N, CA and C of each residue as an Amber inpcrd file, in Angstrom:
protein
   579
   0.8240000  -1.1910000   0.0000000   0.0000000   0.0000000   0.0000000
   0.8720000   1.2600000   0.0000000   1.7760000   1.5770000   0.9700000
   2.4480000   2.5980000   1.2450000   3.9770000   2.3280000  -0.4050000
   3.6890000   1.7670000  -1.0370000   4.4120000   1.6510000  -2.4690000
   3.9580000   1.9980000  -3.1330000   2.9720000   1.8700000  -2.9370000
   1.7970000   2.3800000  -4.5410000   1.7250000   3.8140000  -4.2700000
   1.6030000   4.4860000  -2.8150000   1.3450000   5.3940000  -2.3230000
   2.6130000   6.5400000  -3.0790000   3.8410000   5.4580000  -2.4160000
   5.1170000   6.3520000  -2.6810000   5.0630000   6.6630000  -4.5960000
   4.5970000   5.5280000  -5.2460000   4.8010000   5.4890000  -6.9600000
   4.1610000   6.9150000  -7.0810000   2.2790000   6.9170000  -6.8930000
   1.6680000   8.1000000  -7.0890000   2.1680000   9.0950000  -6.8400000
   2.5010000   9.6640000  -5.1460000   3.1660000  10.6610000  -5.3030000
   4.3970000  11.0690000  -5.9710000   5.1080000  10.2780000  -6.1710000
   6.6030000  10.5670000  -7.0150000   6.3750000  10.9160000  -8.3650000
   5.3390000  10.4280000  -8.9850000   4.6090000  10.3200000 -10.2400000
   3.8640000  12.0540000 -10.2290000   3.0350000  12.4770000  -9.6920000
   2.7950000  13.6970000  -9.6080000   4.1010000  14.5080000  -9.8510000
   5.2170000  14.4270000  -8.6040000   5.9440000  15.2890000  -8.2980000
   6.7160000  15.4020000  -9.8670000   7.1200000  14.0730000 -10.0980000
   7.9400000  14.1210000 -11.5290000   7.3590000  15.1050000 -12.6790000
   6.5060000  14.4990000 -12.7600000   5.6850000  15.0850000 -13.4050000
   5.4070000  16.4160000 -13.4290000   5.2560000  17.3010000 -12.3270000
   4.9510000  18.6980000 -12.0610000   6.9140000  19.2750000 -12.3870000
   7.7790000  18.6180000 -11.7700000   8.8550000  18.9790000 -11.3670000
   9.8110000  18.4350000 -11.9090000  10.0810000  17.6890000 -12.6320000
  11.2540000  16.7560000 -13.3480000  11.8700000  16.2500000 -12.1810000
  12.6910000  14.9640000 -12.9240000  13.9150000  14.0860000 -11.7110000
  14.4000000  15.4450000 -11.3170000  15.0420000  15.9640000 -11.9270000
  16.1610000  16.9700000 -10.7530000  15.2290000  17.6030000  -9.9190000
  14.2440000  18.3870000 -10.0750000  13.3100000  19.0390000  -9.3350000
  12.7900000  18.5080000  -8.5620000  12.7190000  17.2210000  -8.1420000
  12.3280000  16.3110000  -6.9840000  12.9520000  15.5330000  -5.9440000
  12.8140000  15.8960000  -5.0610000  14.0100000  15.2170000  -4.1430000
  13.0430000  13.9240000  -3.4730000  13.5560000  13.1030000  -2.6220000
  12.7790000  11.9360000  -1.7660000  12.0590000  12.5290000  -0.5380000
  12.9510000  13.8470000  -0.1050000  12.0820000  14.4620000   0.7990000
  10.5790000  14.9080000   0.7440000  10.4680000  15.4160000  -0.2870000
   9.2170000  15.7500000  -1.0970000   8.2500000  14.8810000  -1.0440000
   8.8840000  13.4920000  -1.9860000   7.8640000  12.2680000  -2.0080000
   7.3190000  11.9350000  -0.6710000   8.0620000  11.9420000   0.4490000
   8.1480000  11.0820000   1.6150000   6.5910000  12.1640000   2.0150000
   7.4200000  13.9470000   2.2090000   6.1760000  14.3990000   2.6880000
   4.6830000  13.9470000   2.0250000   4.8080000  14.2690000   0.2830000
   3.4580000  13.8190000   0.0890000   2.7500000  12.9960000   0.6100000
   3.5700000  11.2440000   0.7880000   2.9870000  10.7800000   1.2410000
   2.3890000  10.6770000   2.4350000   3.2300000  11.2760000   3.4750000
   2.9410000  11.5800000   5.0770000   3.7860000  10.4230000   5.5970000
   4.9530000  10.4370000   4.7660000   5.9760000   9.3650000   5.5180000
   7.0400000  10.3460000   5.9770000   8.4340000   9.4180000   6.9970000
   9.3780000   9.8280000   6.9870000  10.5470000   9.3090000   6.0160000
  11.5430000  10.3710000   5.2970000  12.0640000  10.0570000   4.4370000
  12.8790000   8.5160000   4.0970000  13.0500000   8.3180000   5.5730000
  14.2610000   6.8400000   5.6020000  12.5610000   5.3660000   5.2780000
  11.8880000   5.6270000   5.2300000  10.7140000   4.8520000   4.8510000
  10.6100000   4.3740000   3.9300000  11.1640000   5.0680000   2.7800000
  10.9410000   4.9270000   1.4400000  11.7500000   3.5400000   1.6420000
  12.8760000   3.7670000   2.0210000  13.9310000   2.7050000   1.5530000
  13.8090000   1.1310000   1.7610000  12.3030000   1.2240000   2.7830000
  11.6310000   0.4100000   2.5930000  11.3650000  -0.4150000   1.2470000
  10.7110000   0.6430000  -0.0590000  10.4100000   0.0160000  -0.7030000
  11.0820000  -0.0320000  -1.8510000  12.2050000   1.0970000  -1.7820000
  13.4180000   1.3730000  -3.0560000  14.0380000   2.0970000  -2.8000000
  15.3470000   1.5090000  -3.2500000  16.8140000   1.5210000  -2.8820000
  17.0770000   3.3790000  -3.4740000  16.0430000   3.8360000  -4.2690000
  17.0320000   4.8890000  -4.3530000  15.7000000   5.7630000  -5.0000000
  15.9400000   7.2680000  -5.7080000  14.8350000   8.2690000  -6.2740000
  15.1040000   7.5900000  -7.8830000  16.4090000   6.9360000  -8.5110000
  16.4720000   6.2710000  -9.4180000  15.6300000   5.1370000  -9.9110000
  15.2280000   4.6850000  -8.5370000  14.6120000   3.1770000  -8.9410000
  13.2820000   3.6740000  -8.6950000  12.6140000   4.4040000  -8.4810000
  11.2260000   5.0000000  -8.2690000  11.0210000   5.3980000  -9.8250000
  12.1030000   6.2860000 -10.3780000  11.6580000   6.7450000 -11.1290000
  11.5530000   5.9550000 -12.2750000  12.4130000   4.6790000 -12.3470000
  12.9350000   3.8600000 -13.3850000  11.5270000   2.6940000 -13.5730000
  11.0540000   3.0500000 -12.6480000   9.4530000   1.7680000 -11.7430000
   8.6590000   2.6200000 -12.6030000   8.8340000   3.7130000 -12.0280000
   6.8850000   4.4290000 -13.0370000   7.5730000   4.6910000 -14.1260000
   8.3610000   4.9140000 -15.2580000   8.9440000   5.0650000 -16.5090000
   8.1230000   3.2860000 -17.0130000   8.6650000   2.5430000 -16.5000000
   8.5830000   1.3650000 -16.8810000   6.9110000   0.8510000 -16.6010000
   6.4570000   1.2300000 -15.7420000   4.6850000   0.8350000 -15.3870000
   4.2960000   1.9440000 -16.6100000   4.3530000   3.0120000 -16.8160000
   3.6740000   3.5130000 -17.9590000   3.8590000   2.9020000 -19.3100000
   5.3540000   2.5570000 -19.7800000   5.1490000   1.9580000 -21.2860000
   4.7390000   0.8710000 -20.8650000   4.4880000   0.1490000 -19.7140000
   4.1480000  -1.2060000 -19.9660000   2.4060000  -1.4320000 -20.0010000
   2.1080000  -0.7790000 -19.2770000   0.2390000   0.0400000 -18.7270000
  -0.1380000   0.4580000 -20.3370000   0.7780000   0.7560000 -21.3100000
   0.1730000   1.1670000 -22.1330000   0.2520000   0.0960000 -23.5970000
   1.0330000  -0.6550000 -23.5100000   1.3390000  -1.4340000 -24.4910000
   0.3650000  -2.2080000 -24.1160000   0.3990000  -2.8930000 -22.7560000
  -0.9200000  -3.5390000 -22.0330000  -2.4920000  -3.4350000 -22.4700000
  -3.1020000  -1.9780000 -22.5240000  -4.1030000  -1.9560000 -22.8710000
  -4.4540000  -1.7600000 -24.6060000  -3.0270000  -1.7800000 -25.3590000
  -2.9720000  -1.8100000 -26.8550000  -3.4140000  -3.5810000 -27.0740000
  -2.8920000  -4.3280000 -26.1500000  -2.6500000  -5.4660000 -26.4370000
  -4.3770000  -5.9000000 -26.1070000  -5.1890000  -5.2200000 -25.3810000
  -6.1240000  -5.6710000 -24.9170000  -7.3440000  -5.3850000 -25.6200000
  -7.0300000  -4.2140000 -26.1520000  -8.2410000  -3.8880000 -27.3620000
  -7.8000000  -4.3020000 -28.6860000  -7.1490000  -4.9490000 -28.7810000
  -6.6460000  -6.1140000 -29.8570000  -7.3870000  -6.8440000 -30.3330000
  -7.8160000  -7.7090000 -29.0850000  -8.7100000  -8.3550000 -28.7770000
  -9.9020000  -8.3030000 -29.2480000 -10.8620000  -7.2790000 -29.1260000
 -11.5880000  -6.4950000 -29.2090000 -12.1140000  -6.0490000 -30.8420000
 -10.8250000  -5.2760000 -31.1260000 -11.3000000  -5.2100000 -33.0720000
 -11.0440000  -5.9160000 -33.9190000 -10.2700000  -6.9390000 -33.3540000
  -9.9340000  -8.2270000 -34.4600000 -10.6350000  -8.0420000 -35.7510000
 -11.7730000  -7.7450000 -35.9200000 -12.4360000  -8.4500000 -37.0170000
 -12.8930000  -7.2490000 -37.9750000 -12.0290000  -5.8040000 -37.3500000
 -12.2090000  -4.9060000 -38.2450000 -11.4230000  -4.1920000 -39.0450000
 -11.4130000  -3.8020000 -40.4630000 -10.3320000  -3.6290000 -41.3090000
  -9.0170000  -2.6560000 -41.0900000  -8.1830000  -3.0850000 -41.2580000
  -7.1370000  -2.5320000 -41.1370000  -7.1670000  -1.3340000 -40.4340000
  -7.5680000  -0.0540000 -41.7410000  -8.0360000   0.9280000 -41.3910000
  -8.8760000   1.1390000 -39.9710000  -9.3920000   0.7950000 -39.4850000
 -10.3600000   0.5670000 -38.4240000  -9.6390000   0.2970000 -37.0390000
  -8.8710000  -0.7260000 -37.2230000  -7.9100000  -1.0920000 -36.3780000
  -7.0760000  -0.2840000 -36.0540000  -6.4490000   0.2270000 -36.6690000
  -5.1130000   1.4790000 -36.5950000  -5.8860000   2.5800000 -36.0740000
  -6.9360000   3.2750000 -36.8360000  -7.6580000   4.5260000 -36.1640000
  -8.0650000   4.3600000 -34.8410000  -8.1290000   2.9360000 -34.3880000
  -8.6650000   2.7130000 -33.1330000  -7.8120000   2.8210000 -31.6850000
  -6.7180000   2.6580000 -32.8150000  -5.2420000   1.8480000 -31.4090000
  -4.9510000   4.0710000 -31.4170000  -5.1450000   4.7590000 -32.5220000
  -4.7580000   6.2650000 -33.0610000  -5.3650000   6.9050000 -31.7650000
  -6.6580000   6.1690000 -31.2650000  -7.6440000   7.3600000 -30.5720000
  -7.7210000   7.0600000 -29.0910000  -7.3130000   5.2000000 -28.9220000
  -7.0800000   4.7770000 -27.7060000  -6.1370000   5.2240000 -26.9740000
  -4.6500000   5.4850000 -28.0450000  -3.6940000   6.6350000 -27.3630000
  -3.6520000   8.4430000 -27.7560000  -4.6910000   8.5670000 -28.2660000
  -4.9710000   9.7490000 -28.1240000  -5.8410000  10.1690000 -26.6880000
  -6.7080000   9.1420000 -26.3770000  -7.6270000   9.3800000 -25.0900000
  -6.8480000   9.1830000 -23.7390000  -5.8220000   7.9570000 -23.8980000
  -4.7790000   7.9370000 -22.8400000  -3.9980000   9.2440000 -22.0900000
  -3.7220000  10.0780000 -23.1600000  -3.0280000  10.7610000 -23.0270000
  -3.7580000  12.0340000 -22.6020000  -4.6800000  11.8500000 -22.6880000
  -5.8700000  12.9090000 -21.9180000  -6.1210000  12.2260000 -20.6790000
  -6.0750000  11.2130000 -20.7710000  -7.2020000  10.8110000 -19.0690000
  -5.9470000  10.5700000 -18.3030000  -4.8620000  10.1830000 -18.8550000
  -3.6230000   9.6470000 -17.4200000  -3.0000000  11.5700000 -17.9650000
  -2.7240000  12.3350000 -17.2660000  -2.0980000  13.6530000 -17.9040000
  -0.6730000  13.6120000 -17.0380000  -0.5980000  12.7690000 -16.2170000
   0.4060000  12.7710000 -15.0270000   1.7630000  11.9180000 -16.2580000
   0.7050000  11.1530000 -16.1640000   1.4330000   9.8060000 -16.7660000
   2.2940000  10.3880000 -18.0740000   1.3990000  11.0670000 -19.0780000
   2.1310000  11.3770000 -20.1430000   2.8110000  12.5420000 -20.1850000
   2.2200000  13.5200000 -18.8980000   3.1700000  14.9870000 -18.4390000
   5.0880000  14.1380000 -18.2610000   4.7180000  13.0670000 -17.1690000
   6.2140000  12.2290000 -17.1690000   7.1230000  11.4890000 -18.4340000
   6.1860000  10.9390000 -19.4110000   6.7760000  10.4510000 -19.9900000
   7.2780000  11.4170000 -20.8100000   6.8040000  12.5210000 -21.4180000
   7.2430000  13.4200000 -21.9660000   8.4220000  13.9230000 -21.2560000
   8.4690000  14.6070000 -19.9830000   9.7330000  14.7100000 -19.7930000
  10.7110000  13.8200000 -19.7580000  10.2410000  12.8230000 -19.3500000
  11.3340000  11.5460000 -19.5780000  11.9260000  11.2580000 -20.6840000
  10.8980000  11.5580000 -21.9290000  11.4140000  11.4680000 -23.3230000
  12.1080000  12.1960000 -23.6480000  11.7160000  13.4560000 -23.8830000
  12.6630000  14.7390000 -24.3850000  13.9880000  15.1730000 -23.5830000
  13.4730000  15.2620000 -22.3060000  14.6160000  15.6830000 -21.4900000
  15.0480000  14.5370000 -20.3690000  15.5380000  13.2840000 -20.9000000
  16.0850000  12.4680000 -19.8020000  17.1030000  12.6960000 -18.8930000
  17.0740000  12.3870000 -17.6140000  17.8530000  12.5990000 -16.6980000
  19.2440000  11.6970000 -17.1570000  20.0130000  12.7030000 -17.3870000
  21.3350000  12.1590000 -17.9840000  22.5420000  10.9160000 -16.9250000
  21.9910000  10.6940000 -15.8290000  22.5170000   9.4980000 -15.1910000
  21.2810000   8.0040000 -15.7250000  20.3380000   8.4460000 -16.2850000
  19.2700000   7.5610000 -16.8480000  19.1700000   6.9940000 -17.5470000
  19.6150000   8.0190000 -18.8200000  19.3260000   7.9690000 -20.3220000
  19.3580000   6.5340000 -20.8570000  20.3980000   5.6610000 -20.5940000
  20.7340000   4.5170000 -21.3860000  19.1900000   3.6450000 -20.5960000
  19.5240000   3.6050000 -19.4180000  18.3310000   2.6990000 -19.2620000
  16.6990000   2.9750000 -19.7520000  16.5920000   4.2820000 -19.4640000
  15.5080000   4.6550000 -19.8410000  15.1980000   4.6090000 -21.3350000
  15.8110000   4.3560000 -22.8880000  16.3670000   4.4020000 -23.9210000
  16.1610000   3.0440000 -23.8470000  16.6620000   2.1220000 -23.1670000
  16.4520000   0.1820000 -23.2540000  15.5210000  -0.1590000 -22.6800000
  14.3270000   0.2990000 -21.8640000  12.9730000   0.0070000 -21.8400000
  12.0100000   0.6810000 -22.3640000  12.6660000   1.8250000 -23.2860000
  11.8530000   2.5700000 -24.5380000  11.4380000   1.5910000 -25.4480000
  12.6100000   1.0700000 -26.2500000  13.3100000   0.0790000 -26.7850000
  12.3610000  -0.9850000 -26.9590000  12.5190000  -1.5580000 -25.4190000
  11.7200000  -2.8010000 -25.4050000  10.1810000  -3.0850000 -25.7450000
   9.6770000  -2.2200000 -25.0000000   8.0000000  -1.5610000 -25.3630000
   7.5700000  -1.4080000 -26.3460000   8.1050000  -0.4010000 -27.4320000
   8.3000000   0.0100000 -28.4250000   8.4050000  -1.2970000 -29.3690000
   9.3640000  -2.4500000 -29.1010000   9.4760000  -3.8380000 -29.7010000
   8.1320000  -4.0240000 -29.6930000   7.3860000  -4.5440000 -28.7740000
   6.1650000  -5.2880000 -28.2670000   5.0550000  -4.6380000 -28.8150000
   4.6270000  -2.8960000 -28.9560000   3.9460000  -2.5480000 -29.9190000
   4.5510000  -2.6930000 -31.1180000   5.6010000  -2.8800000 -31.9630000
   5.7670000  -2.8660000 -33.3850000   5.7120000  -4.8080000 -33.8790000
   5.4930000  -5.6370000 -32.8390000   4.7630000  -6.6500000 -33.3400000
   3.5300000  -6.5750000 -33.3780000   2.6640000  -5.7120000 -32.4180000
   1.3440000  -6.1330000 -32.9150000   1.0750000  -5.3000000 -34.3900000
   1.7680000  -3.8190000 -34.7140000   1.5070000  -3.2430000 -35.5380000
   2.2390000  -3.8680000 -37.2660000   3.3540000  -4.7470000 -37.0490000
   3.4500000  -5.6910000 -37.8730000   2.2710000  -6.4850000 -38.4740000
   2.0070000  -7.4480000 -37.4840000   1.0060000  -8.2680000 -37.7790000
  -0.7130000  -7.3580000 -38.5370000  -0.8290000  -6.3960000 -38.0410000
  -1.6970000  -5.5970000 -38.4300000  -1.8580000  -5.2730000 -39.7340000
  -0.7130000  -4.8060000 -40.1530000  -0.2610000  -4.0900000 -41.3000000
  -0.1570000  -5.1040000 -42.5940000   0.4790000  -5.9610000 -41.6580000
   0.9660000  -7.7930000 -42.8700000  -0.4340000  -7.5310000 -43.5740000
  -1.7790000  -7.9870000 -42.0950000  -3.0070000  -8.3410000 -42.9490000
  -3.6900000  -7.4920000 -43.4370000  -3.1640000  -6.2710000 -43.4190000
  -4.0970000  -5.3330000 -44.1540000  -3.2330000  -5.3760000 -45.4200000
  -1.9610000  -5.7070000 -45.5910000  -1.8440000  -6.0890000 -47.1790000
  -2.3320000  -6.9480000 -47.9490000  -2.2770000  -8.2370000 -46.8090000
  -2.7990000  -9.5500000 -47.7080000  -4.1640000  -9.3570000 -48.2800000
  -5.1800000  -8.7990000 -47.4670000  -6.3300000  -8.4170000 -47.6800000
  -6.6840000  -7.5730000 -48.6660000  -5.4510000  -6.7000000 -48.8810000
  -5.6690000  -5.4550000 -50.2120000  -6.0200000  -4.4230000 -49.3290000
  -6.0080000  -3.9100000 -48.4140000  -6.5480000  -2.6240000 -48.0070000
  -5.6050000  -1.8880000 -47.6740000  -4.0620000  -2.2060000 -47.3290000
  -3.0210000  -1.3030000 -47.3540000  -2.3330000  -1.5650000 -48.3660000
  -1.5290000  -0.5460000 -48.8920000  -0.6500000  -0.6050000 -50.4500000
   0.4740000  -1.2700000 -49.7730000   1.0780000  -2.1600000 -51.3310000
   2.5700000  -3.2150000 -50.6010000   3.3300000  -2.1710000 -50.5510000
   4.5080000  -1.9320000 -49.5120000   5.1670000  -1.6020000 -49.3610000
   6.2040000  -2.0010000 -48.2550000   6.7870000  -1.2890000 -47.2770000
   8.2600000  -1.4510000 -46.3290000   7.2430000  -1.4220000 -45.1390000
   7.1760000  -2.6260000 -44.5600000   6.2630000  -2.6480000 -43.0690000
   6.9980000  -1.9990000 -42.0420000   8.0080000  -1.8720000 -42.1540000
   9.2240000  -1.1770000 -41.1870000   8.9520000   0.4990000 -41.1100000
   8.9480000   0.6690000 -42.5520000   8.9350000   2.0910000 -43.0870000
   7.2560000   2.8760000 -42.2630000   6.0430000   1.8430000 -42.6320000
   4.7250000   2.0010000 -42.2980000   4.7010000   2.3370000 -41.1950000
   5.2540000   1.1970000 -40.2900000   5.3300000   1.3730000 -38.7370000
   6.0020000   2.3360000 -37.9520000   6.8380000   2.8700000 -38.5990000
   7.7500000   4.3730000 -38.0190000   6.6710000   5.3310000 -38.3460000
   5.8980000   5.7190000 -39.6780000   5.2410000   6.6870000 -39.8360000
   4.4190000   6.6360000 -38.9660000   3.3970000   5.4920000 -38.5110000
   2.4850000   5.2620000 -37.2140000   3.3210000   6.3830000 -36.2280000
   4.1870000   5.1710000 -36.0850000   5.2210000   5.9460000 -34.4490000
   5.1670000   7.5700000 -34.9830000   5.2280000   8.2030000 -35.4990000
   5.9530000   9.4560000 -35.8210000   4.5340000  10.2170000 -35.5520000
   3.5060000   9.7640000 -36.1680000   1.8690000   9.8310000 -36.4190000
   1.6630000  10.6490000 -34.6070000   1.5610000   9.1700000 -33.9620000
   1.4620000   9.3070000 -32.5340000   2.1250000  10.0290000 -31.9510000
   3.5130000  10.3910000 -32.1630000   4.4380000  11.1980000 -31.0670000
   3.9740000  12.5980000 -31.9000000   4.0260000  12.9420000 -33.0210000
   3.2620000  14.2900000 -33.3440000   1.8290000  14.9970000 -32.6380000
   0.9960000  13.9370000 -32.5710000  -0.4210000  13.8220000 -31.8570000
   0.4390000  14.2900000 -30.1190000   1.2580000  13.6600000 -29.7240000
   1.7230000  13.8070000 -28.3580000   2.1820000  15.2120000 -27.9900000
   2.9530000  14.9770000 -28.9930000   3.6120000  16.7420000 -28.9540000
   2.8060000  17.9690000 -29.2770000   1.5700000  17.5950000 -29.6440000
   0.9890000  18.7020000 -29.9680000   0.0640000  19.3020000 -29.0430000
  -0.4010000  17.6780000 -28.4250000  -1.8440000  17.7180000 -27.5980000
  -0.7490000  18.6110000 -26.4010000   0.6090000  18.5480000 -25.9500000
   0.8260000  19.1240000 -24.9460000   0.7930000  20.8420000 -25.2740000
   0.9140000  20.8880000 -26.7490000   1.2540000  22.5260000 -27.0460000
  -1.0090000  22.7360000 -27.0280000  -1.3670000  22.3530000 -27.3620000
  -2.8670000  23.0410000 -28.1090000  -3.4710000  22.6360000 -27.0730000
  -3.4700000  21.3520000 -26.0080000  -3.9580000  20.9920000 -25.2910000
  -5.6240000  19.7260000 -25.8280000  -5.9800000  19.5620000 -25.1740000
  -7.5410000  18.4560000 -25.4740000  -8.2500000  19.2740000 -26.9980000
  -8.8410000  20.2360000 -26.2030000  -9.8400000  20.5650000 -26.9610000
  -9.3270000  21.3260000 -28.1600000  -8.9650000  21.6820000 -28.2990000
  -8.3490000  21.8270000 -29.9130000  -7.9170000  20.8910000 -30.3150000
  -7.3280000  19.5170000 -29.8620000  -6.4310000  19.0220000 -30.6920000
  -7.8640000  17.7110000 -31.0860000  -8.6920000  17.1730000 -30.2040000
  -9.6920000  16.4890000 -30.4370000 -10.2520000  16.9090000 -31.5020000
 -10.7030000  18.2120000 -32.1030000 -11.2330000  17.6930000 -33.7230000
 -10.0810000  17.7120000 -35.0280000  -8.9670000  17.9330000 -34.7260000
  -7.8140000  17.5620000 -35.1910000  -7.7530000  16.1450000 -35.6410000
  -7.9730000  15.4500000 -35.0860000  -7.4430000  13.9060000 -35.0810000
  -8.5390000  13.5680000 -36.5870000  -9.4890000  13.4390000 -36.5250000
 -10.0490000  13.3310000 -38.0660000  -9.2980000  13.8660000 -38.8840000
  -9.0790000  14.6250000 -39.0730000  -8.1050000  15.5440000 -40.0490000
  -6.8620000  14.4930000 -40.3820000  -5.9120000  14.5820000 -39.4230000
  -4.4960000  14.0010000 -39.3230000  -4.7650000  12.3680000 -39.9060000
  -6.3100000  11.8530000 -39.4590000  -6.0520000  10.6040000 -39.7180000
  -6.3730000  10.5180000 -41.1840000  -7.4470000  11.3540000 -41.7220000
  -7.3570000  10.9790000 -43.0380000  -6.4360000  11.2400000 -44.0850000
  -5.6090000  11.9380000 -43.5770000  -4.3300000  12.6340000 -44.5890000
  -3.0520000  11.2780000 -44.2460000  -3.3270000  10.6080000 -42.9050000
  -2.5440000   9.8200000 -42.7780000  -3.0530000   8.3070000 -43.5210000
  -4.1650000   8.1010000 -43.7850000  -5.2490000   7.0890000 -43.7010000
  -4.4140000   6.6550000 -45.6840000  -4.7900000   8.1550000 -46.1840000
  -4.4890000   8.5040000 -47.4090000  -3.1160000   7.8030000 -48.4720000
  -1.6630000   7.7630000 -47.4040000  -0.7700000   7.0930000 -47.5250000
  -0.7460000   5.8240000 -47.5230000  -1.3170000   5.1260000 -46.6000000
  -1.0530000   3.9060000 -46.5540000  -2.5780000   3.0330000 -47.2310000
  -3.6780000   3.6310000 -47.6390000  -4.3650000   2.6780000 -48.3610000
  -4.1560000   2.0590000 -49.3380000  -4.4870000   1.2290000 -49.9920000
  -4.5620000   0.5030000 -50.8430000  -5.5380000   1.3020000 -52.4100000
  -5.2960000   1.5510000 -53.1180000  -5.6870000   2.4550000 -54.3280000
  -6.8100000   1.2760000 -55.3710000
């Protein structure tokens, strides 16, 4: 309990404040602990931070993997716009979550970087198989044009981190009737003619 406690608050603080801007003292107060408490549950402000870095890409690949499930049986197109809006809505409803990962992304804490960079990495693996497999059958099927599945799947990635970077500059409500827009200009490239 008092772990989950310490994750949340550290997760706020990061989030409001970056790694350097956060000390353990901080966390400890949020939680209404004393600082030597933590060490209870981790060895350091490194491994806190390296825990929620890693529960977010994994929380999120997680629920990609789960509405998978779910549209199986709808075309390509359909599928992709779906996984487009599931992390478009993520990124509105967790704001902590993606306030952190964003700083984590852009500006990594330079005693971090490599690790944080090899469970980017890994995540990033685990969505570009399901978006493989996606893509395969929307060729076989005829509904995406043949081309470099490698090439497809970066434009996705690029798709999404644009959507990311923007929703933080324009915020929700502007960027929500945006996303029709972006998807059909994106939709446009990769169909099948």
């Amino acid at each position: 309990m008092t772990r989950d406690k310490i994750i949340a608050a550290a997760l706020s603080l990061f989030a409001k404040n970056g790694y350097e801007g956060t000390s353990l003292s901080e966390i400890a107060k949020a939680v209404g602990i004393q600082k030597p408490s933590i060490y209870n549950h981790f060895k350091s402000k490194e491994e806190i931070f390296l825990t929620i870095y890693k529960n977010i890409l994994m929380f999120h690949v997680q629920k990609i993997k789960n509405i998978m499930d779910s549209i199986k049986g709808l075309t390509a197109e359909e599928q992709l716009l779906q996984i487009l809006k599931v992390t478009f809505e993520y990124y509105i409803e967790f704001e902590d979550q993606s306030t952190f990962l964003n700083r984590a992304m852009v500006f990594p804490p330079e005693s971090l970087k490599e690790q944080l960079h090899h469970q980017f990495f890994r995540s990033e693996e685990e969505m570009s198989d399901i978006f493989r497999t996606l893509i395969r059958e929307g060729m076989e099927k005829g509904e995406i044009r043949e081309g470099n599945i490698e090439d497809f799947i970066m434009s996705f990635y690029c798709l999404i981190d644009g959507i990311f970077i923007e929703l933080s500059f324009y915020g929700a409500e502007k960027m929500k009737p945006r996303i029709a827009n972006i998807w059909t200009n994106f939709w446009y490239g990769l169909k099948n003619d």
